[in-house]
Amino acid sequence: MFIDRSALLADNPAQWFAGMAIADLDGDGQFECYVAAQGGRNLVLKWGGDSFFDVGITPLTADRETSMGVAAGDADGDGREELFVSSGEGSPDRLFAWRNGHYIDLLHDRIRQSSQSALALDRFGMGRYGFLVAHEGGPFRYYEVLGGDRIAELGAELGLARIAGGRGLVAAPLSGSKLEIYAANEGISSMLFRAATAGTYQEVAANHGLAASGRGVAVIDANHDGRLDLIVGSQIRLQGAQGMFSAIELDPPSNSRSVVVADFDNDGHEEIFVANQNSESSLYGWRDWNWKRLPCPIEGSLVGAVVGDWDQDGCLELLVTEGERQPGPLRLFHTESNRNHWLRIAPLTAAGAPARGATVRIAAGGREQIRVIDSGSGYLCQNEPVAHFGLGDCSTIDWLEVQWPDGTLRRFPSMPGDRLLSVRWG
């Protein structure tokens, strides 16, 4: 299924790479990929029509002690996303914001923790995002940008300040219309944070069969019943009645890192890619009404993985990082060409920023599909803020539905595929 196109990466030094995030960092309306390096040069990769090159945005690409997890989100509601970069080994976390024609760091080196995965969360549904970040051996922290670029750390106040390594974070409306936060933790129980009273959160993972530990997490409707399930490593956690989850092992437990769910071949069924450490990575596809392992030529000690359609041909590309066991270059994979149709939906906030956490549903070819716009972090990474649907041989869809984190719902009738549609809130 995958074709190695790493030669398209014009700026690709061998480094100790970690997480990635896909966002419009230069304000031109196109997505770049921010690549965090552990002790080297961070990259901002831009598609130039025939190759990716590093555009070198200062201070985003300045040398750092260690950069780990990355997440983008519009923290101040101005329509342009901020970029949170977590760090390990006691280095300072960064929150980059665009001010007066350049980026500045709103945290000002004041937060020094061994940080891991990061997540952008619109907890009020107002198009303003805070950042939840996991710290190795310490409590989760939650940062919001207030007036005058003041930073408030609200983890304890909101009930999120649990101690956990945070090996993967996702935000999705698992049990209703409100966003819930799932934290895949390694070595200790995983956590599910559900909105409670007065804007706080309650941890309820054990009540729903989700406390088992793991690394790498993604959201999927794995059995096509319209309910959101979770992938944790190589394990599917299916949601049943009353919100209880049961586990299905795709393979024996592996040294999983990032997990990506995407329809790479546009056949109308998502594939599951598990980036493994120091072994062949795993790829699973829906074949003959069951999940089956597919050939996957991607080996190495992988850390991060993201998908995007940078060349805008309707087929997703997969970008992976290496850098936990040894330094290595980035690797880029395309999918084999076919004649399957597709549709891409980009929900936006009222200010025009990506509406991360929004849910998109379509009906086509006699079945429904569902996607949640990625808030981060399969493990240290955040995918493009676009719902990508493969349509197979269907050239039109029956209907489209977009639901924002505040519950606002917009529904559209039949429309043709093979297009990218932006849908603004309200």
mmCIF file of N, CA and C in Angstrom, residues 204-301:
data_model
loop_
_atom_site.group_PDB
_atom_site.id
_atom_site.type_symbol
_atom_site.label_atom_id
_atom_site.label_comp_id
_atom_site.label_asym_id
_atom_site.label_seq_id
_atom_site.Cartn_x
_atom_site.Cartn_y
_atom_site.Cartn_z
ATOM 1 N N VAL A 204 -13.027 8.949 34.937
ATOM 2 C CA VAL A 204 -14.007 7.860 34.987
ATOM 3 C C VAL A 204 -13.574 6.645 34.173
ATOM 4 N N ALA A 205 -12.299 6.491 33.870
ATOM 5 C CA ALA A 205 -11.870 5.421 32.972
ATOM 6 C C ALA A 205 -12.272 4.036 33.473
ATOM 7 N N ALA A 206 -12.065 3.755 34.760
ATOM 8 C CA ALA A 206 -12.371 2.429 35.295
ATOM 9 C C ALA A 206 -13.848 2.093 35.157
ATOM 10 N N ASN A 207 -14.711 3.097 35.217
ATOM 11 C CA ASN A 207 -16.154 2.862 35.098
ATOM 12 C C ASN A 207 -16.566 2.446 33.691
ATOM 13 N N HIS A 208 -15.673 2.614 32.716
ATOM 14 C CA HIS A 208 -16.016 2.329 31.328
ATOM 15 C C HIS A 208 -15.077 1.314 30.676
ATOM 16 N N GLY A 209 -14.292 0.626 31.478
ATOM 17 C CA GLY A 209 -13.406 -0.400 30.945
ATOM 18 C C GLY A 209 -12.228 0.135 30.177
ATOM 19 N N LEU A 210 -11.765 1.359 30.509
ATOM 20 C CA LEU A 210 -10.709 2.013 29.747
ATOM 21 C C LEU A 210 -9.450 2.284 30.566
ATOM 22 N N ALA A 211 -9.296 1.625 31.699
ATOM 23 C CA ALA A 211 -8.175 1.938 32.579
ATOM 24 C C ALA A 211 -6.892 1.202 32.210
ATOM 25 N N ALA A 212 -6.946 0.235 31.312
ATOM 26 C CA ALA A 212 -5.739 -0.511 30.950
ATOM 27 C C ALA A 212 -4.696 0.426 30.352
ATOM 28 N N SER A 213 -3.428 0.192 30.674
ATOM 29 C CA SER A 213 -2.362 1.066 30.208
ATOM 30 C C SER A 213 -2.049 0.804 28.744
ATOM 31 N N GLY A 214 -1.300 1.720 28.134
ATOM 32 C CA GLY A 214 -0.925 1.576 26.733
ATOM 33 C C GLY A 214 -0.219 2.816 26.242
ATOM 34 N N ARG A 215 0.297 2.744 25.012
ATOM 35 C CA ARG A 215 0.981 3.885 24.416
ATOM 36 C C ARG A 215 0.482 4.052 22.980
ATOM 37 N N GLY A 216 0.182 5.309 22.618
ATOM 38 C CA GLY A 216 -0.344 5.604 21.292
ATOM 39 C C GLY A 216 -1.843 5.379 21.250
ATOM 40 N N VAL A 217 -2.589 6.386 20.791
ATOM 41 C CA VAL A 217 -4.046 6.274 20.813
ATOM 42 C C VAL A 217 -4.636 7.044 19.636
ATOM 43 N N ALA A 218 -5.744 6.542 19.108
ATOM 44 C CA ALA A 218 -6.475 7.210 18.032
ATOM 45 C C ALA A 218 -7.945 6.853 18.151
ATOM 46 N N VAL A 219 -8.790 7.667 17.503
ATOM 47 C CA VAL A 219 -10.242 7.481 17.542
ATOM 48 C C VAL A 219 -10.692 6.841 16.235
ATOM 49 N N ILE A 220 -11.654 5.919 16.317
ATOM 50 C CA ILE A 220 -12.147 5.209 15.138
ATOM 51 C C ILE A 220 -13.527 4.639 15.436
ATOM 52 N N ASP A 221 -14.340 4.474 14.416
ATOM 53 C CA ASP A 221 -15.546 3.653 14.515
ATOM 54 C C ASP A 221 -15.174 2.286 13.944
ATOM 55 N N ALA A 222 -14.665 1.423 14.811
ATOM 56 C CA ALA A 222 -14.010 0.196 14.340
ATOM 57 C C ALA A 222 -14.976 -0.862 13.839
ATOM 58 N N ASN A 223 -16.220 -0.850 14.295
ATOM 59 C CA ASN A 223 -17.183 -1.859 13.852
ATOM 60 C C ASN A 223 -18.366 -1.258 13.109
ATOM 61 N N HIS A 224 -18.246 0.005 12.717
ATOM 62 C CA HIS A 224 -19.218 0.670 11.842
ATOM 63 C C HIS A 224 -20.633 0.694 12.435
ATOM 64 N N ASP A 225 -20.699 0.936 13.754
ATOM 65 C CA ASP A 225 -22.009 1.033 14.397
ATOM 66 C C ASP A 225 -22.387 2.466 14.730
ATOM 67 N N GLY A 226 -21.582 3.443 14.292
ATOM 68 C CA GLY A 226 -21.879 4.846 14.545
ATOM 69 C C GLY A 226 -21.362 5.370 15.864
ATOM 70 N N ARG A 227 -20.764 4.487 16.690
ATOM 71 C CA ARG A 227 -20.197 4.902 17.964
ATOM 72 C C ARG A 227 -18.678 4.967 17.857
ATOM 73 N N LEU A 228 -18.091 5.924 18.564
ATOM 74 C CA LEU A 228 -16.651 6.094 18.528
ATOM 75 C C LEU A 228 -15.962 5.075 19.439
ATOM 76 N N ASP A 229 -14.938 4.447 18.905
ATOM 77 C CA ASP A 229 -14.104 3.508 19.637
ATOM 78 C C ASP A 229 -12.687 4.082 19.722
ATOM 79 N N LEU A 230 -11.794 3.356 20.370
ATOM 80 C CA LEU A 230 -10.415 3.790 20.531
ATOM 81 C C LEU A 230 -9.463 2.700 20.053
ATOM 82 N N ILE A 231 -8.339 3.129 19.474
ATOM 83 C CA ILE A 231 -7.214 2.250 19.218
ATOM 84 C C ILE A 231 -6.111 2.646 20.194
ATOM 85 N N VAL A 232 -5.633 1.696 20.984
ATOM 86 C CA VAL A 232 -4.520 1.941 21.897
ATOM 87 C C VAL A 232 -3.443 0.918 21.563
ATOM 88 N N GLY A 233 -2.344 1.391 20.972
ATOM 89 C CA GLY A 233 -1.344 0.463 20.484
ATOM 90 C C GLY A 233 -1.942 -0.425 19.411
ATOM 91 N N SER A 234 -1.830 -1.723 19.560
ATOM 92 C CA SER A 234 -2.427 -2.665 18.603
ATOM 93 C C SER A 234 -3.700 -3.288 19.147
ATOM 94 N N GLN A 235 -4.381 -2.556 20.018
ATOM 95 C CA GLN A 235 -5.608 -3.047 20.637
ATOM 96 C C GLN A 235 -6.776 -2.131 20.291
ATOM 97 N N ILE A 236 -7.880 -2.716 19.815
ATOM 98 C CA ILE A 236 -9.125 -1.972 19.598
ATOM 99 C C ILE A 236 -9.949 -2.041 20.876
ATOM 100 N N ARG A 237 -10.437 -0.902 21.309
ATOM 101 C CA ARG A 237 -11.336 -0.864 22.462
ATOM 102 C C ARG A 237 -12.695 -0.403 21.970
ATOM 103 N N LEU A 238 -13.601 -1.388 21.815
ATOM 104 C CA LEU A 238 -14.917 -1.163 21.232
ATOM 105 C C LEU A 238 -15.891 -0.645 22.270
ATOM 106 N N GLN A 239 -16.664 0.366 21.880
ATOM 107 C CA GLN A 239 -17.692 0.915 22.768
ATOM 108 C C GLN A 239 -18.998 0.157 22.570
ATOM 109 N N GLY A 240 -19.531 -0.340 23.676
ATOM 110 C CA GLY A 240 -20.796 -1.043 23.634
ATOM 111 C C GLY A 240 -21.889 -0.267 24.350
ATOM 112 N N ALA A 241 -22.875 -0.994 24.858
ATOM 113 C CA ALA A 241 -24.001 -0.371 25.545
ATOM 114 C C ALA A 241 -23.541 0.305 26.827
ATOM 115 N N GLN A 242 -24.236 1.399 27.189
ATOM 116 C CA GLN A 242 -23.947 2.187 28.389
ATOM 117 C C GLN A 242 -22.499 2.680 28.442
ATOM 118 N N GLY A 243 -21.874 2.830 27.271
ATOM 119 C CA GLY A 243 -20.543 3.395 27.236
ATOM 120 C C GLY A 243 -19.450 2.497 27.772
ATOM 121 N N MET A 244 -19.684 1.192 27.863
ATOM 122 C CA MET A 244 -18.654 0.255 28.311
ATOM 123 C C MET A 244 -17.809 -0.177 27.109
ATOM 124 N N PHE A 245 -16.498 -0.275 27.316
ATOM 125 C CA PHE A 245 -15.563 -0.641 26.261
ATOM 126 C C PHE A 245 -15.000 -2.027 26.518
ATOM 127 N N SER A 246 -14.831 -2.792 25.456
ATOM 128 C CA SER A 246 -14.208 -4.109 25.539
ATOM 129 C C SER A 246 -13.041 -4.163 24.574
ATOM 130 N N ALA A 247 -12.006 -4.931 24.927
ATOM 131 C CA ALA A 247 -10.757 -4.928 24.169
ATOM 132 C C ALA A 247 -10.689 -6.084 23.184
ATOM 133 N N ILE A 248 -10.167 -5.793 21.993
ATOM 134 C CA ILE A 248 -9.872 -6.797 20.974
ATOM 135 C C ILE A 248 -8.418 -6.621 20.559
ATOM 136 N N GLU A 249 -7.619 -7.671 20.704
ATOM 137 C CA GLU A 249 -6.211 -7.596 20.337
ATOM 138 C C GLU A 249 -6.049 -7.864 18.845
ATOM 139 N N LEU A 250 -5.453 -6.916 18.130
ATOM 140 C CA LEU A 250 -5.125 -7.146 16.730
ATOM 141 C C LEU A 250 -3.876 -8.004 16.598
ATOM 142 N N ASP A 251 -2.924 -7.813 17.491
ATOM 143 C CA ASP A 251 -1.671 -8.552 17.530
ATOM 144 C C ASP A 251 -1.214 -8.593 18.976
ATOM 145 N N PRO A 252 -0.230 -9.435 19.289
ATOM 146 C CA PRO A 252 0.344 -9.357 20.635
ATOM 147 C C PRO A 252 0.888 -7.960 20.903
ATOM 148 N N PRO A 253 0.907 -7.540 22.154
ATOM 149 C CA PRO A 253 1.411 -6.197 22.475
ATOM 150 C C PRO A 253 2.800 -5.958 21.885
ATOM 151 N N SER A 254 2.997 -4.763 21.342
ATOM 152 C CA SER A 254 4.272 -4.404 20.718
ATOM 153 C C SER A 254 4.791 -3.120 21.353
ATOM 154 N N ASN A 255 5.974 -2.731 20.947
ATOM 155 C CA ASN A 255 6.549 -1.468 21.421
ATOM 156 C C ASN A 255 5.981 -0.324 20.587
ATOM 157 N N SER A 256 4.696 -0.110 20.703
ATOM 158 C CA SER A 256 4.023 0.896 19.881
ATOM 159 C C SER A 256 4.381 2.293 20.353
ATOM 160 N N ARG A 257 4.367 3.232 19.409
ATOM 161 C CA ARG A 257 4.554 4.636 19.688
ATOM 162 C C ARG A 257 3.332 5.390 19.162
ATOM 163 N N SER A 258 3.415 6.000 17.998
ATOM 164 C CA SER A 258 2.263 6.715 17.445
ATOM 165 C C SER A 258 1.282 5.758 16.775
ATOM 166 N N VAL A 259 0.011 6.130 16.812
ATOM 167 C CA VAL A 259 -1.048 5.391 16.130
ATOM 168 C C VAL A 259 -1.792 6.363 15.222
ATOM 169 N N VAL A 260 -1.976 5.975 13.967
ATOM 170 C CA VAL A 260 -2.678 6.801 12.989
ATOM 171 C C VAL A 260 -3.815 5.989 12.389
ATOM 172 N N VAL A 261 -5.005 6.581 12.334
ATOM 173 C CA VAL A 261 -6.155 5.979 11.671
ATOM 174 C C VAL A 261 -6.510 6.840 10.481
ATOM 175 N N ALA A 262 -6.508 6.264 9.279
ATOM 176 C CA ALA A 262 -6.762 7.044 8.063
ATOM 177 C C ALA A 262 -7.116 6.102 6.920
ATOM 178 N N ASP A 263 -7.897 6.603 5.968
ATOM 179 C CA ASP A 263 -8.254 5.821 4.783
ATOM 180 C C ASP A 263 -7.207 6.091 3.702
ATOM 181 N N PHE A 264 -6.147 5.315 3.722
ATOM 182 C CA PHE A 264 -5.037 5.551 2.810
ATOM 183 C C PHE A 264 -5.374 5.211 1.363
ATOM 184 N N ASP A 265 -6.218 4.199 1.141
ATOM 185 C CA ASP A 265 -6.536 3.788 -0.224
ATOM 186 C C ASP A 265 -7.887 4.301 -0.718
ATOM 187 N N ASN A 266 -8.556 5.141 0.097
ATOM 188 C CA ASN A 266 -9.821 5.778 -0.301
ATOM 189 C C ASN A 266 -10.905 4.770 -0.666
ATOM 190 N N ASP A 267 -10.895 3.595 -0.021
ATOM 191 C CA ASP A 267 -11.917 2.594 -0.326
ATOM 192 C C ASP A 267 -13.160 2.738 0.539
ATOM 193 N N GLY A 268 -13.175 3.743 1.432
ATOM 194 C CA GLY A 268 -14.319 3.956 2.309
ATOM 195 C C GLY A 268 -14.170 3.310 3.672
ATOM 196 N N HIS A 269 -13.032 2.656 3.919
ATOM 197 C CA HIS A 269 -12.744 2.027 5.214
ATOM 198 C C HIS A 269 -11.353 2.465 5.662
ATOM 199 N N GLU A 270 -11.268 2.937 6.886
ATOM 200 C CA GLU A 270 -9.990 3.407 7.398
ATOM 201 C C GLU A 270 -9.023 2.243 7.641
ATOM 202 N N GLU A 271 -7.748 2.542 7.524
ATOM 203 C CA GLU A 271 -6.703 1.629 7.953
ATOM 204 C C GLU A 271 -6.133 2.113 9.293
ATOM 205 N N ILE A 272 -5.462 1.198 9.981
ATOM 206 C CA ILE A 272 -4.828 1.494 11.268
ATOM 207 C C ILE A 272 -3.336 1.286 11.108
ATOM 208 N N PHE A 273 -2.560 2.349 11.313
ATOM 209 C CA PHE A 273 -1.102 2.254 11.251
ATOM 210 C C PHE A 273 -0.550 2.430 12.659
ATOM 211 N N VAL A 274 0.264 1.465 13.099
ATOM 212 C CA VAL A 274 0.898 1.521 14.417
ATOM 213 C C VAL A 274 2.402 1.614 14.203
ATOM 214 N N ALA A 275 2.981 2.760 14.569
ATOM 215 C CA ALA A 275 4.418 2.962 14.464
ATOM 216 C C ALA A 275 5.087 2.279 15.650
ATOM 217 N N ASN A 276 5.893 1.274 15.357
ATOM 218 C CA ASN A 276 6.528 0.487 16.409
ATOM 219 C C ASN A 276 7.988 0.872 16.586
ATOM 220 N N GLN A 277 8.478 0.652 17.785
ATOM 221 C CA GLN A 277 9.854 0.941 18.127
ATOM 222 C C GLN A 277 10.731 -0.287 17.894
ATOM 223 N N ASN A 278 11.764 -0.123 17.059
ATOM 224 C CA ASN A 278 12.775 -1.157 16.846
ATOM 225 C C ASN A 278 12.205 -2.442 16.250
ATOM 226 N N SER A 279 11.171 -2.334 15.416
ATOM 227 C CA SER A 279 10.594 -3.496 14.745
ATOM 228 C C SER A 279 9.751 -3.002 13.584
ATOM 229 N N GLU A 280 9.310 -3.927 12.762
ATOM 230 C CA GLU A 280 8.433 -3.557 11.652
ATOM 231 C C GLU A 280 7.141 -2.956 12.185
ATOM 232 N N SER A 281 6.746 -1.831 11.623
ATOM 233 C CA SER A 281 5.483 -1.235 12.033
ATOM 234 C C SER A 281 4.321 -2.052 11.502
ATOM 235 N N SER A 282 3.136 -1.806 12.038
ATOM 236 C CA SER A 282 1.965 -2.633 11.728
ATOM 237 C C SER A 282 0.923 -1.835 10.970
ATOM 238 N N LEU A 283 0.265 -2.479 10.024
ATOM 239 C CA LEU A 283 -0.819 -1.888 9.258
ATOM 240 C C LEU A 283 -1.973 -2.875 9.219
ATOM 241 N N TYR A 284 -3.169 -2.388 9.563
ATOM 242 C CA TYR A 284 -4.358 -3.233 9.579
ATOM 243 C C TYR A 284 -5.431 -2.609 8.689
ATOM 244 N N GLY A 285 -6.159 -3.457 7.968
ATOM 245 C CA GLY A 285 -7.215 -2.976 7.097
ATOM 246 C C GLY A 285 -8.485 -3.778 7.287
ATOM 247 N N TRP A 286 -9.611 -3.142 6.960
ATOM 248 C CA TRP A 286 -10.912 -3.800 7.049
ATOM 249 C C TRP A 286 -11.120 -4.606 5.766
ATOM 250 N N ARG A 287 -11.003 -5.919 5.876
ATOM 251 C CA ARG A 287 -11.098 -6.800 4.732
ATOM 252 C C ARG A 287 -12.022 -7.962 5.068
ATOM 253 N N ASP A 288 -13.004 -8.221 4.188
ATOM 254 C CA ASP A 288 -13.941 -9.334 4.385
ATOM 255 C C ASP A 288 -14.603 -9.265 5.752
ATOM 256 N N TRP A 289 -15.029 -8.049 6.136
ATOM 257 C CA TRP A 289 -15.784 -7.801 7.364
ATOM 258 C C TRP A 289 -14.999 -8.141 8.622
ATOM 259 N N ASN A 290 -13.698 -7.935 8.538
ATOM 260 C CA ASN A 290 -12.876 -8.167 9.720
ATOM 261 C C ASN A 290 -11.582 -7.365 9.589
ATOM 262 N N TRP A 291 -10.913 -7.134 10.716
ATOM 263 C CA TRP A 291 -9.629 -6.450 10.698
ATOM 264 C C TRP A 291 -8.529 -7.460 10.454
ATOM 265 N N LYS A 292 -7.711 -7.192 9.427
ATOM 266 C CA LYS A 292 -6.637 -8.101 9.074
ATOM 267 C C LYS A 292 -5.335 -7.317 8.922
ATOM 268 N N ARG A 293 -4.246 -7.999 9.249
ATOM 269 C CA ARG A 293 -2.942 -7.358 9.108
ATOM 270 C C ARG A 293 -2.538 -7.331 7.633
ATOM 271 N N LEU A 294 -2.036 -6.177 7.192
ATOM 272 C CA LEU A 294 -1.626 -5.982 5.813
ATOM 273 C C LEU A 294 -0.112 -5.850 5.744
ATOM 274 N N PRO A 295 0.481 -6.116 4.579
ATOM 275 C CA PRO A 295 1.924 -5.903 4.434
ATOM 276 C C PRO A 295 2.288 -4.445 4.695
ATOM 277 N N CYS A 296 3.393 -4.244 5.417
ATOM 278 C CA CYS A 296 3.836 -2.887 5.746
ATOM 279 C C CYS A 296 5.357 -2.831 5.642
ATOM 280 N N PRO A 297 5.875 -2.081 4.696
ATOM 281 C CA PRO A 297 7.329 -2.070 4.484
ATOM 282 C C PRO A 297 8.092 -1.113 5.385
ATOM 283 N N ILE A 298 7.443 -0.532 6.384
ATOM 284 C CA ILE A 298 8.057 0.521 7.181
ATOM 285 C C ILE A 298 8.688 -0.091 8.423
ATOM 286 N N GLU A 299 10.020 -0.013 8.508
ATOM 287 C CA GLU A 299 10.754 -0.534 9.644
ATOM 288 C C GLU A 299 11.518 0.587 10.327
ATOM 289 N N GLY A 300 12.174 0.243 11.424
ATOM 290 C CA GLY A 300 12.983 1.222 12.125
ATOM 291 C C GLY A 300 12.445 1.524 13.502
ATOM 292 N N SER A 301 13.194 2.290 14.269
ATOM 293 C CA SER A 301 12.784 2.687 15.618
ATOM 294 C C SER A 301 11.974 3.979 15.524
#
